[in-house]
Amino acid sequence: MKKIVVLTGAGMSAQSGISTFRDSGGLWENYPVQEVASIEGWYRNPEIMLTFYNERRAGLKETRPNKGHLILASLEKHFDIRIVTQNIDDLHERAGSTQILHLHGELTKARSSDDPGLIIEIGYDPIKWGDKAPDGTQLRPHVVWFGESVPEMTRAVEWTRQAEIMVVVGTSLAVYPAAGLIDFTRENVPLFLIDPKPAPVRRTNLHIIAEKAVEGLEQLEKILIAKYL
Ligand code: APR
């Protein structure tokens, strides 16, 4: 089976009703990033941050994977699909995809404030100030904040290096190191970029599908099956 690496961003979940970050009306228009998504914010006002993620986690419970998530899961019948997502939602999992890396963490998990490897599943439950991890430290969201490292990047680069096709869906490619992944494909690997307002990408073998995730992945599914099976 051909190996396909898929990098997804907030636009992948937009049609499930989850707002993106940098579109008009996006999350970062309504919340100061430094206050709710940075390690400094955690030291300064942890309870504001716990509330921010508790609200997003509770909202996720009412959200459903969209047809784009389902198409990516069904493509596993024909291809070795490996998803590297910047999203912290669980929609790829709930759609049935089986190879998923979360570069920026997962809303449904929490971890020790001291040991990033001490992770527990919390589903859609809130984390309250005073909730403790097994090591006795304050429980925190298992989310990569600005100013923190991206440990899953190593595996994401490996997947990208092995890929025969790369697909990018719904990301402004504004945040590194995630955005840099597209530079790790081998020479001449085709890159399909699905986004209604595609970010400027300069590379050979680039195929832009200027559509939303669902419509774009419907088109891409036809192309992949016709051309690469
Ligand atoms: N379908 C596909 N793409 C869409 C849709 C849609 N329905 N709606 C919007 N988009 C596109 C936008 O055009 C934009 O290119 O999704 C992208 C969203 O960009 P951002 O809001 O910057 O989200 P993302 O690229 O995922 O941000 C990366 O930044 O703040 C951090 O950790 C956060 O993981 C996030 C990272």
XYZ file of N, CA, C and O and ligand atoms in Angstrom, residues 8-16 18-23 26-28 33 37 53 56 66 85-88 103-104 143-146 169-176 178 194-199 211-215, ligand 1:
248
model
N -3.012 17.719 9.247
C -4.276 18.462 9.357
C -4.163 19.574 10.397
O -3.404 19.482 11.357
N -4.959 20.610 10.166
C -5.037 21.755 11.087
C -6.491 22.049 11.397
O -7.397 21.284 11.053
N -6.699 23.185 12.044
C -8.030 23.531 12.561
C -9.106 23.518 11.475
O -10.278 23.231 11.730
N -8.720 23.816 10.227
C -9.701 23.819 9.129
C -10.303 22.452 8.897
O -11.411 22.319 8.376
N -9.600 21.397 9.344
C -10.121 20.027 9.174
C -11.379 19.853 10.025
O -12.303 19.135 9.661
N -11.420 20.538 11.181
C -12.560 20.371 12.097
C -13.582 21.497 11.988
O -14.597 21.497 12.684
N -13.314 22.473 11.093
C -14.227 23.631 10.988
C -15.645 23.187 10.636
O -16.632 23.674 11.199
N -15.767 22.215 9.736
C -17.112 21.788 9.318
C -17.753 20.846 10.346
O -18.858 20.362 10.146
N -17.061 20.623 11.449
C -17.685 19.953 12.590
C -18.143 20.986 13.614
O -18.636 20.621 14.685
N -16.090 23.371 15.000
C -15.019 23.845 15.896
C -14.316 25.019 15.212
O -13.879 24.888 14.070
N -14.234 26.157 15.893
C -13.683 27.348 15.214
C -12.167 27.211 15.044
O -11.496 26.549 15.849
N -11.693 27.838 13.972
C -10.238 27.822 13.732
C -9.615 28.913 14.623
O -10.280 29.491 15.468
N -8.329 29.132 14.422
C -7.619 30.096 15.291
C -7.486 31.463 14.632
O -7.664 32.501 15.266
N -7.139 31.434 13.315
C -6.721 32.710 12.692
C -7.672 33.218 11.621
O -7.389 34.224 10.999
N -8.772 32.478 11.415
C -9.776 33.033 10.493
C -10.497 34.162 11.221
O -10.400 34.273 12.448
N -11.988 33.812 14.649
C -11.289 32.647 15.191
C -10.960 32.798 16.667
O -11.114 33.874 17.253
N -10.495 31.711 17.242
C -10.244 31.647 18.683
C -9.306 32.747 19.154
O -9.542 33.398 20.175
N -8.250 32.978 18.367
C -7.255 33.965 18.832
C -7.748 35.396 18.663
O -7.080 36.329 19.071
N -3.707 34.796 23.100
C -2.971 33.527 23.041
C -2.038 33.352 24.245
O -2.014 32.320 24.895
N -2.776 29.978 26.129
C -2.144 28.862 25.401
C -0.633 28.937 25.449
O 0.061 28.523 24.515
N -9.632 25.411 28.664
C -9.604 24.059 28.081
C -10.811 23.231 28.537
O -11.313 22.396 27.790
N -13.511 24.036 26.068
C -13.297 23.410 24.753
C -13.529 21.904 24.851
O -14.068 21.286 23.941
N -16.636 15.177 10.819
C -17.348 15.511 9.581
C -16.967 14.522 8.480
O -16.134 13.623 8.697
N -1.731 15.407 13.131
C -2.649 16.526 13.298
C -2.119 17.557 14.293
O -1.427 17.211 15.253
N -2.413 18.816 14.020
C -2.115 19.902 14.956
C -3.299 20.086 15.904
O -3.222 20.863 16.847
N -4.385 19.387 15.612
C -5.617 19.564 16.384
C -5.576 18.751 17.674
O -4.981 17.674 17.713
N -6.208 19.292 18.697
C -6.245 18.577 19.983
C -7.603 17.894 20.180
O -7.840 17.283 21.220
N 0.520 16.459 17.292
C 1.713 17.283 17.549
C 1.500 18.215 18.741
O 2.422 18.497 19.498
N 0.251 18.692 18.922
C -0.006 19.698 19.963
C -0.802 19.170 21.127
O -1.377 19.933 21.891
N -1.628 19.323 26.567
C -1.616 20.180 25.375
C -0.252 20.843 25.295
O 0.326 21.230 26.316
N 0.297 20.969 24.081
C 1.575 21.658 23.901
C 1.289 23.152 23.804
O 0.618 23.603 22.867
N 1.761 23.934 24.755
C 1.543 25.380 24.745
C 2.694 26.094 24.071
O 3.797 25.542 23.949
N 2.435 27.309 23.640
C 3.521 28.116 23.079
C 4.614 28.226 24.138
O 4.336 28.458 25.314
N -4.305 19.513 4.998
C -5.711 19.943 5.013
C -5.937 20.960 6.134
O -5.686 20.673 7.305
N -6.400 22.172 5.743
C -6.947 23.105 6.732
C -5.953 23.639 7.734
O -6.236 23.684 8.934
N -4.786 24.086 7.237
C -3.849 24.724 8.156
C -3.222 25.942 7.490
O -2.901 25.933 6.308
N -3.038 26.998 8.278
C -2.432 28.234 7.746
C -0.920 28.061 7.602
O -0.233 28.926 7.088
N -0.396 26.946 8.092
C 1.067 26.697 8.061
C 1.800 27.877 8.701
O 2.848 28.321 8.232
N 1.212 28.401 9.785
C 1.759 29.600 10.443
C 2.612 29.242 11.658
O 3.353 30.075 12.166
N 2.466 27.989 12.139
C 3.123 27.652 13.402
C 4.150 26.549 13.185
O 3.842 25.492 12.629
N 5.367 26.825 13.638
C 6.465 25.851 13.534
C 6.643 25.173 14.884
O 6.253 25.744 15.910
N 5.490 22.459 13.276
C 4.516 21.686 12.470
C 4.571 22.093 10.997
O 4.631 21.252 10.100
N -5.232 21.163 0.585
C -6.688 21.423 0.583
C -6.995 22.527 1.596
O -6.754 22.389 2.797
N -7.505 23.658 1.071
C -7.802 24.812 1.933
C -8.535 25.841 1.076
O -8.105 26.129 -0.036
N -9.662 26.432 1.574
C -10.357 27.430 0.754
C -9.495 28.671 0.503
O -9.652 29.366 -0.492
N -8.575 28.932 1.457
C -7.617 30.047 1.249
C -6.209 29.489 1.461
O -5.586 29.692 2.512
N -5.700 28.749 0.483
C -4.441 28.021 0.688
C -3.276 28.939 1.047
O -3.127 30.009 0.476
N -2.478 28.495 2.030
C -1.277 29.265 2.405
C -0.292 29.211 1.236
O -0.286 28.255 0.472
N -10.607 24.224 -1.774
C -11.953 23.865 -1.291
C -11.915 23.682 0.227
O -10.830 23.554 0.803
N -13.080 23.589 0.838
C -13.145 23.230 2.253
C -12.764 21.755 2.400
O -12.737 21.011 1.419
N -12.529 21.334 3.622
C -12.029 19.972 3.885
C -12.936 18.901 3.285
O -12.463 18.008 2.569
N -14.228 18.985 3.532
C -15.128 17.907 3.072
C -15.115 17.835 1.552
O -14.804 16.790 0.959
N -15.350 18.973 0.891
C -15.407 18.990 -0.578
C -14.034 18.654 -1.164
O -13.905 17.926 -2.142
N -11.913 23.467 5.412
C -10.569 23.515 5.211
N -9.782 24.539 5.631
C -10.401 25.551 6.258
C -11.798 25.590 6.494
C -12.557 24.477 6.047
N -13.891 24.413 6.219
N -12.084 26.748 7.162
C -10.903 27.400 7.328
N -9.905 26.687 6.785
C -8.469 26.984 6.752
C -8.085 28.440 6.786
O -8.070 28.990 5.466
C -6.688 28.365 7.385
O -5.699 28.164 6.368
O -7.919 26.417 7.927
C -6.735 27.130 8.283
C -6.827 27.454 9.761
O -5.628 28.090 10.131
P -5.375 28.371 11.682
O -6.606 28.957 12.270
O -4.070 29.099 11.779
O -5.223 26.912 12.333
P -3.938 25.994 12.322
O -3.172 26.151 11.043
O -4.389 24.634 12.676
O -3.065 26.591 13.541
C -1.893 25.889 13.862
O -1.636 27.271 15.822
O -2.470 28.333 17.659
C -1.829 27.212 17.228
O -1.859 25.195 18.379
C -2.622 25.978 17.522
O -2.575 23.905 16.305
C -2.771 25.304 16.171
C -1.677 25.945 15.353
